[in-house]
Amino acid sequence: MHRPKLLFVVTEDWFFASHFLPMARAARELDLDVVVIARERQHRRVIEATGARLIALEAERGSLSPLALLRQVQTLKRLITAERPDILHCIALKPIALAGLAGRLAGIERRVYALTGLGFLGARQGQLAALARLAARTWLREAIDGPGVRFLFENPDDPVMLGLDPQNKGKVAIVGGAGVDPLVLMPEPMPPAPPLKVALVARMLWSKGVDLAVEAVKLARAQGARVELTIHGAPDSSNPKAIPETTLKEWAARPGIHWAGPTRDIEGVWRAHHLCCLPSRGGEGLPRTILEAAACGRAILTTDVSGCRSFVRDGQDGMVVPPDDAAALARALMVLAGAPGLVERMGASARNRLLDGHTERDVMDAVKALYRGLLARPQTDVAA
């Protein structure tokens, strides 16, 4: 008996392992044959433990050379043609742009485009960013769209930016981020206060607003607030927008700032801290770090950008301040440093917010419904 095949295309094995294993498990619950194409580093075992099969594809994420992109499309077309998936699921903007075209050329009609955030397109302002958004919207909607294509988002703002109606259930699905397991990440008692212990867990990119958090702590401490910041994350050498290690070390030399590097002990991070801070400049889907902190019963201080504002209710689950505004961030830190009871109540509310549609099981069920809907339609009805 033929088992329908699902083929994921994603940039990195670590990215799939950290964010999309629930989707692979959801597909296995539907008894799909699951294959993942990604650049392989150290996560084959974790991915294949779900029952999926990993195909390693070496490609440089930072390259925008037209010739290199054409070669990637040709390579992807060859791999997709060889696998002949019933559904092609492309994750993040560049794989969507390249594998979406390759899948269309290979005759794969059922395609899922998962926009996990708009990155540069969402974070930057100005004429160049506007032109880039127009180019992306044109490519997605004209070159690689089709009746068999479904768009998967993590917040209701991103589809609007791409000219899609978030209420169009036949074209757009919105899931609660990557989803976390609330039975694995559980609330634990707050550490002693003061000081207010704040953690920022993210890739070390300028778009994450790490510099804003550092400046805000400096401002708040200058006003007498007892607040400390721990930064967890590593520079991403493949990303041109990475914060240099020298800058991180310089920040860590300042009073009240500690750079702890990357961590896998998320429970340990939130056990030792009162507050999650992510002063993003934009381009987010629904940040996993926010979901993990909420699962652990920690309040969230973030900015009024897509993804962050769709989860955090200002004054209820934490505080939402304008983006790129260190002074506003500092004022929020001063309020929270002086109100430990409020911080604890916000953390409990954030946990309840997570349980309402943002768990791993919620995401798995939504993705299963998406796959079932696509597989129920004959290929001839969804020709791109």
Coordinates of C-alpha atoms in Angstrom, one line a residue:
M1 CA 0.0 0.0 0.0
H2 CA 1.3 3.4 -0.9
R3 CA 2.3 5.6 2.0
P4 CA 2.1 9.3 1.2
K5 CA 5.4 11.0 1.3
L6 CA 6.1 14.4 2.9
L7 CA 9.4 16.2 2.0
F8 CA 10.6 19.0 4.2
V9 CA 13.2 21.5 2.8
V10 CA 14.9 23.7 5.4
T11 CA 18.3 25.5 5.6
E12 CA 19.9 23.8 8.6
D13 CA 19.5 20.5 10.5
W14 CA 19.8 22.3 13.8
F15 CA 17.0 24.7 12.9
F16 CA 14.7 21.8 12.0
A17 CA 15.7 20.0 15.2
S18 CA 15.1 23.0 17.4
H19 CA 11.7 24.1 15.9
F20 CA 10.1 21.6 13.7
L21 CA 10.3 18.1 15.2
P22 CA 6.6 18.4 16.3
M23 CA 5.7 18.7 12.6
A24 CA 7.7 15.6 11.7
R25 CA 6.0 13.7 14.6
A26 CA 2.6 15.0 13.4
A27 CA 3.3 13.6 9.9
R28 CA 4.4 10.3 11.4
E29 CA 1.1 10.1 13.4
L30 CA -0.6 10.3 10.0
D31 CA 1.7 7.4 8.8
L32 CA 3.4 9.6 6.3
D33 CA 6.9 8.8 4.9
V34 CA 8.9 11.8 6.1
V35 CA 12.1 13.1 4.5
V36 CA 14.1 16.2 5.4
I37 CA 16.5 18.0 3.1
A38 CA 18.9 20.2 5.1
R39 CA 22.5 21.2 5.6
E40 CA 23.8 18.5 8.0
R41 CA 25.9 19.3 11.0
Q42 CA 25.2 17.4 14.2
H43 CA 21.4 16.7 14.3
R44 CA 20.9 13.7 12.0
R45 CA 20.3 11.4 15.0
V46 CA 17.7 13.7 16.6
I47 CA 15.8 14.2 13.3
E48 CA 15.8 10.5 12.4
A49 CA 14.7 9.5 15.9
T50 CA 11.2 10.8 14.8
G51 CA 11.2 8.2 12.0
A52 CA 12.2 10.8 9.3
R53 CA 15.1 10.4 6.9
L54 CA 17.6 13.2 6.4
I55 CA 19.2 14.0 3.1
A56 CA 22.2 16.2 3.5
L57 CA 22.5 19.2 1.2
E58 CA 25.4 21.5 1.5
A59 CA 24.6 25.1 0.7
E60 CA 25.8 28.5 1.9
R61 CA 23.0 30.4 3.5
G62 CA 24.6 33.8 3.0
S63 CA 25.2 33.5 -0.8
L64 CA 22.9 35.5 -3.1
S65 CA 24.9 35.0 -6.2
P66 CA 22.4 34.4 -9.1
L67 CA 24.6 31.5 -10.4
A68 CA 24.8 29.9 -7.0
L69 CA 21.0 30.3 -6.5
L70 CA 20.4 28.7 -9.9
R71 CA 22.6 25.8 -9.0
Q72 CA 20.7 25.3 -5.7
V73 CA 17.4 25.3 -7.6
Q74 CA 18.8 22.7 -10.0
T75 CA 20.1 20.5 -7.2
L76 CA 16.8 20.8 -5.3
K77 CA 14.8 19.9 -8.5
R78 CA 16.9 16.8 -8.9
L79 CA 16.4 15.7 -5.3
I80 CA 12.7 16.5 -5.3
T81 CA 12.2 14.6 -8.6
A82 CA 14.0 11.6 -7.2
E83 CA 11.8 11.6 -4.0
R84 CA 8.5 12.4 -5.7
P85 CA 6.8 13.6 -2.5
D86 CA 3.0 13.9 -2.2
I87 CA 3.5 17.1 -0.2
L88 CA 6.5 19.5 -0.4
H89 CA 6.9 21.5 2.9
C90 CA 9.4 24.4 2.5
I91 CA 10.4 26.2 5.7
A92 CA 11.6 29.8 5.8
L93 CA 11.9 32.4 3.1
K94 CA 14.9 31.3 1.1
P95 CA 14.0 27.6 0.9
I96 CA 10.5 28.6 -0.1
A97 CA 11.8 30.8 -2.9
L98 CA 14.2 28.2 -4.2
A99 CA 12.6 24.8 -3.3
G100 CA 9.1 26.2 -4.2
L101 CA 10.4 26.9 -7.7
A102 CA 12.2 23.6 -7.9
G103 CA 9.0 21.8 -6.7
R104 CA 6.9 23.5 -9.2
L105 CA 9.4 22.6 -12.0
A106 CA 9.4 19.0 -10.7
G107 CA 5.6 18.9 -10.9
I108 CA 4.9 18.7 -7.2
E109 CA 1.5 20.4 -6.9
R110 CA 0.8 20.2 -3.2
R111 CA 3.2 22.6 -1.5
V112 CA 3.3 24.1 1.9
Y113 CA 5.2 27.4 2.4
A114 CA 6.0 27.9 6.1
L115 CA 6.9 31.5 6.8
T116 CA 8.6 31.3 10.2
G117 CA 9.2 35.1 10.2
L118 CA 10.1 37.6 7.6
G119 CA 13.6 38.4 8.8
F120 CA 15.1 41.3 7.0
L121 CA 11.8 41.9 5.2
G122 CA 10.0 42.5 8.5
A123 CA 12.8 44.1 10.6
R124 CA 14.0 46.8 8.2
Q125 CA 12.4 50.0 7.2
G126 CA 13.1 52.3 4.3
Q127 CA 12.9 52.1 0.5
L128 CA 15.3 49.1 0.1
A129 CA 13.2 47.1 2.5
A130 CA 10.0 48.1 0.8
L131 CA 11.4 47.0 -2.5
A132 CA 12.5 43.7 -1.1
R133 CA 9.1 43.1 0.4
L134 CA 7.5 43.9 -3.0
A135 CA 9.9 41.5 -4.7
A136 CA 9.2 38.7 -2.2
R137 CA 5.4 39.2 -2.5
T138 CA 5.6 39.1 -6.3
W139 CA 7.7 36.0 -6.3
L140 CA 5.6 34.2 -3.7
R141 CA 2.2 35.1 -5.2
E142 CA 3.1 35.1 -9.0
A143 CA 6.0 32.8 -9.6
I144 CA 5.6 29.9 -7.1
D145 CA 2.0 30.1 -6.0
G146 CA -0.8 27.8 -7.2
P147 CA -4.1 26.3 -6.2
G148 CA -2.2 23.5 -4.4
V149 CA -0.1 25.8 -2.4
R150 CA -0.9 26.5 1.3
F151 CA 0.8 29.2 3.4
L152 CA 1.7 28.5 7.0
F153 CA 2.3 31.4 9.4
E154 CA 3.0 31.9 13.1
N155 CA 1.2 35.2 13.5
P156 CA -1.6 37.1 11.8
D157 CA 0.5 40.1 10.6
D158 CA 2.8 38.3 8.2
P159 CA 0.2 37.1 5.7
V160 CA -1.1 40.7 5.4
M161 CA 2.4 41.9 4.6
L162 CA 2.5 39.4 1.8
G163 CA -0.9 40.4 0.4
L164 CA -2.8 37.4 1.9
D165 CA -5.9 37.3 3.9
P166 CA -5.2 35.6 7.3
Q167 CA -8.9 34.7 7.5
N168 CA -8.8 32.7 4.2
K169 CA -8.7 29.2 5.7
G170 CA -8.4 27.7 2.2
K171 CA -5.1 29.3 1.6
V172 CA -3.6 30.4 5.0
A173 CA -3.1 28.5 8.2
I174 CA -1.8 30.1 11.4
V175 CA -0.2 28.0 14.1
G176 CA 1.0 28.9 17.6
G177 CA 4.6 29.1 16.7
A178 CA 6.8 26.0 16.9
G179 CA 4.9 24.9 20.0
V180 CA 6.5 23.7 23.2
D181 CA 5.6 20.8 25.5
P182 CA 4.1 22.3 28.8
L183 CA 4.7 19.0 30.5
V184 CA 8.4 19.3 29.9
L185 CA 8.8 23.0 30.5
M186 CA 7.1 23.6 33.8
P187 CA 6.9 26.6 36.2
E188 CA 9.3 26.6 39.1
P189 CA 9.6 29.0 42.1
M190 CA 11.0 32.4 41.4
P191 CA 14.6 33.1 42.5
P192 CA 15.1 35.6 45.4
A193 CA 14.7 39.2 44.5
P194 CA 16.1 41.9 44.3
P195 CA 17.8 42.1 41.9
L196 CA 15.4 41.5 39.1
K197 CA 17.1 38.9 37.0
V198 CA 16.5 39.2 33.3
A199 CA 17.5 36.7 30.6
L200 CA 17.6 37.2 26.8
V201 CA 17.8 33.9 24.9
A202 CA 18.3 34.3 21.2
R203 CA 20.6 34.1 18.3
M204 CA 23.1 36.9 18.6
L205 CA 21.7 39.1 15.8
W206 CA 21.2 42.8 15.7
S207 CA 17.6 42.3 14.8
K208 CA 17.0 40.7 18.2
G209 CA 17.7 44.0 19.9
V210 CA 20.4 42.6 22.2
D211 CA 22.1 46.0 22.2
L212 CA 18.8 47.7 23.2
A213 CA 18.6 45.3 26.3
V214 CA 22.1 46.1 27.2
E215 CA 21.5 49.9 27.0
A216 CA 18.2 49.6 28.8
V217 CA 19.8 47.8 31.8
K218 CA 22.5 50.6 31.9
L219 CA 19.8 53.3 32.0
A220 CA 17.7 51.5 34.6
R221 CA 20.6 50.9 36.9
A222 CA 21.6 54.5 36.6
Q223 CA 18.2 55.4 38.0
G224 CA 18.7 53.1 40.9
A225 CA 16.9 50.0 39.7
R226 CA 18.4 46.7 40.9
V227 CA 18.4 44.7 37.6
E228 CA 20.8 42.3 36.0
L229 CA 20.8 40.9 32.5
T230 CA 22.1 37.5 31.3
I231 CA 22.5 37.0 27.6
H232 CA 22.3 33.5 26.2
G233 CA 23.2 32.8 22.6
A234 CA 26.0 32.5 20.1
P235 CA 27.0 34.6 17.1
D236 CA 25.9 33.1 13.8
S237 CA 28.9 33.2 11.5
S238 CA 26.7 32.5 8.4
N239 CA 24.5 35.5 9.1
P240 CA 25.8 38.9 7.9
K241 CA 23.7 40.5 10.6
A242 CA 25.4 38.6 13.5
I243 CA 26.7 40.6 16.5
P244 CA 30.5 40.1 16.7
E245 CA 31.9 38.2 19.6
T246 CA 34.1 41.1 20.5
T247 CA 31.0 43.3 21.0
L248 CA 29.4 40.6 23.2
K249 CA 32.5 40.5 25.3
E250 CA 32.6 44.2 25.6
W251 CA 29.0 44.3 26.8
A252 CA 29.7 41.5 29.3
A253 CA 32.4 43.7 30.9
R254 CA 29.8 46.2 31.9
P255 CA 28.1 46.2 35.4
G256 CA 25.0 44.0 35.6
I257 CA 25.6 42.3 32.2
H258 CA 26.7 38.7 31.7
W259 CA 27.1 36.9 28.4
A260 CA 26.7 33.2 29.1
G261 CA 27.0 31.9 25.5
P262 CA 24.6 29.3 24.0
T263 CA 22.6 27.0 26.3
R264 CA 20.5 23.9 26.0
D265 CA 19.3 24.1 29.6
I266 CA 16.2 26.2 29.1
E267 CA 14.7 25.0 32.3
G268 CA 17.8 26.1 34.1
V269 CA 17.8 29.5 32.5
W270 CA 14.2 30.3 33.7
R271 CA 14.7 28.7 37.1
A272 CA 17.4 31.3 37.7
H273 CA 15.6 34.4 36.2
H274 CA 12.4 36.3 36.8
L275 CA 11.8 37.9 33.3
C276 CA 12.3 37.1 29.6
C277 CA 13.4 40.0 27.5
L278 CA 13.3 40.0 23.7
P279 CA 13.4 43.6 22.4
S280 CA 13.1 42.5 18.7
R281 CA 13.3 45.0 15.9
G282 CA 11.0 42.8 13.9
G283 CA 11.0 40.0 11.4
E284 CA 9.8 37.4 13.9
G285 CA 7.3 34.6 13.4
L286 CA 6.5 33.7 17.0
P287 CA 9.8 33.5 18.9
R288 CA 10.3 30.2 20.5
T289 CA 12.2 31.9 23.4
I290 CA 9.0 33.7 24.3
L291 CA 7.0 30.4 24.3
E292 CA 9.6 28.6 26.4
A293 CA 9.7 31.4 29.0
A294 CA 5.9 31.4 29.1
A295 CA 5.8 27.7 29.6
C296 CA 8.1 28.1 32.6
G297 CA 5.8 30.8 34.1
R298 CA 8.0 33.8 33.4
A299 CA 6.8 37.2 32.4
I300 CA 7.9 38.6 29.0
L301 CA 9.2 42.1 28.2
T302 CA 9.1 42.6 24.4
T303 CA 8.4 45.0 21.6
D304 CA 5.4 46.0 19.5
V305 CA 6.4 43.9 16.4
S306 CA 4.8 41.0 14.5
G307 CA 4.8 37.8 16.4
C308 CA 5.8 39.3 19.8
R309 CA 2.7 41.4 20.1
S310 CA 0.4 38.6 18.9
F311 CA 1.4 36.5 21.9
V312 CA 2.2 39.0 24.8
R313 CA -0.8 40.9 26.1
D314 CA 0.6 44.2 27.4
G315 CA 0.1 44.5 31.2
Q316 CA -1.2 40.9 31.4
D317 CA 1.5 38.4 30.3
G318 CA 4.3 41.1 30.5
M319 CA 5.0 44.4 28.9
V320 CA 5.1 45.5 25.3
V321 CA 7.1 48.6 24.4
P322 CA 7.9 50.4 21.1
P323 CA 10.7 48.8 19.0
D324 CA 14.1 50.4 18.9
D325 CA 13.5 52.4 22.1
A326 CA 16.0 51.7 24.9
A327 CA 14.5 54.4 27.1
A328 CA 11.1 52.8 27.0
L329 CA 12.6 49.4 27.7
A330 CA 14.5 50.9 30.7
R331 CA 11.3 52.4 32.1
A332 CA 9.6 49.0 31.9
L333 CA 12.5 47.4 33.7
M334 CA 12.3 49.9 36.4
V335 CA 8.6 49.2 36.9
L336 CA 9.1 45.5 37.0
A337 CA 12.1 45.7 39.2
G338 CA 10.0 47.4 41.8
A339 CA 7.0 45.0 41.6
P340 CA 8.1 41.4 42.1
G341 CA 4.5 40.4 42.8
L342 CA 3.4 41.8 39.5
V343 CA 6.2 40.0 37.7
E344 CA 5.0 36.7 39.2
R345 CA 1.4 37.3 38.3
M346 CA 2.3 38.1 34.7
G347 CA 4.4 34.9 34.6
A348 CA 1.4 32.8 35.6
S349 CA -0.8 34.6 33.0
A350 CA 1.9 33.9 30.3
R351 CA 1.7 30.2 31.2
N352 CA -2.0 30.2 30.7
R353 CA -1.6 32.1 27.4
L354 CA 0.7 29.3 26.2
L355 CA -1.8 26.6 27.1
D356 CA -4.4 28.3 25.0
G357 CA -3.4 27.2 21.5
H358 CA 0.4 27.4 21.6
T359 CA 1.5 24.0 22.8
E360 CA 3.3 21.4 20.8
R361 CA 0.1 19.3 20.6
D362 CA -1.9 22.3 19.3
V363 CA 0.7 22.8 16.6
M364 CA 0.8 19.1 15.7
D365 CA -3.0 19.0 15.4
A366 CA -3.1 22.1 13.2
V367 CA -0.4 20.7 10.9
K368 CA -2.1 17.3 10.7
A369 CA -5.3 19.1 9.6
L370 CA -3.4 20.9 6.9
Y371 CA -1.8 17.8 5.5
R372 CA -5.1 15.9 5.6
G373 CA -6.8 18.6 3.6
L374 CA -4.1 18.6 0.9
L375 CA -4.0 14.8 0.6
A376 CA -7.8 14.7 0.3
R377 CA -7.6 16.6 -3.0
P378 CA -6.6 14.8 -6.2
Q379 CA -3.5 16.1 -7.8
T380 CA -5.4 17.0 -11.0
D381 CA -7.5 19.4 -8.9
V382 CA -4.5 21.2 -7.5
A383 CA -2.3 21.6 -10.5
A384 CA -0.1 24.6 -10.1

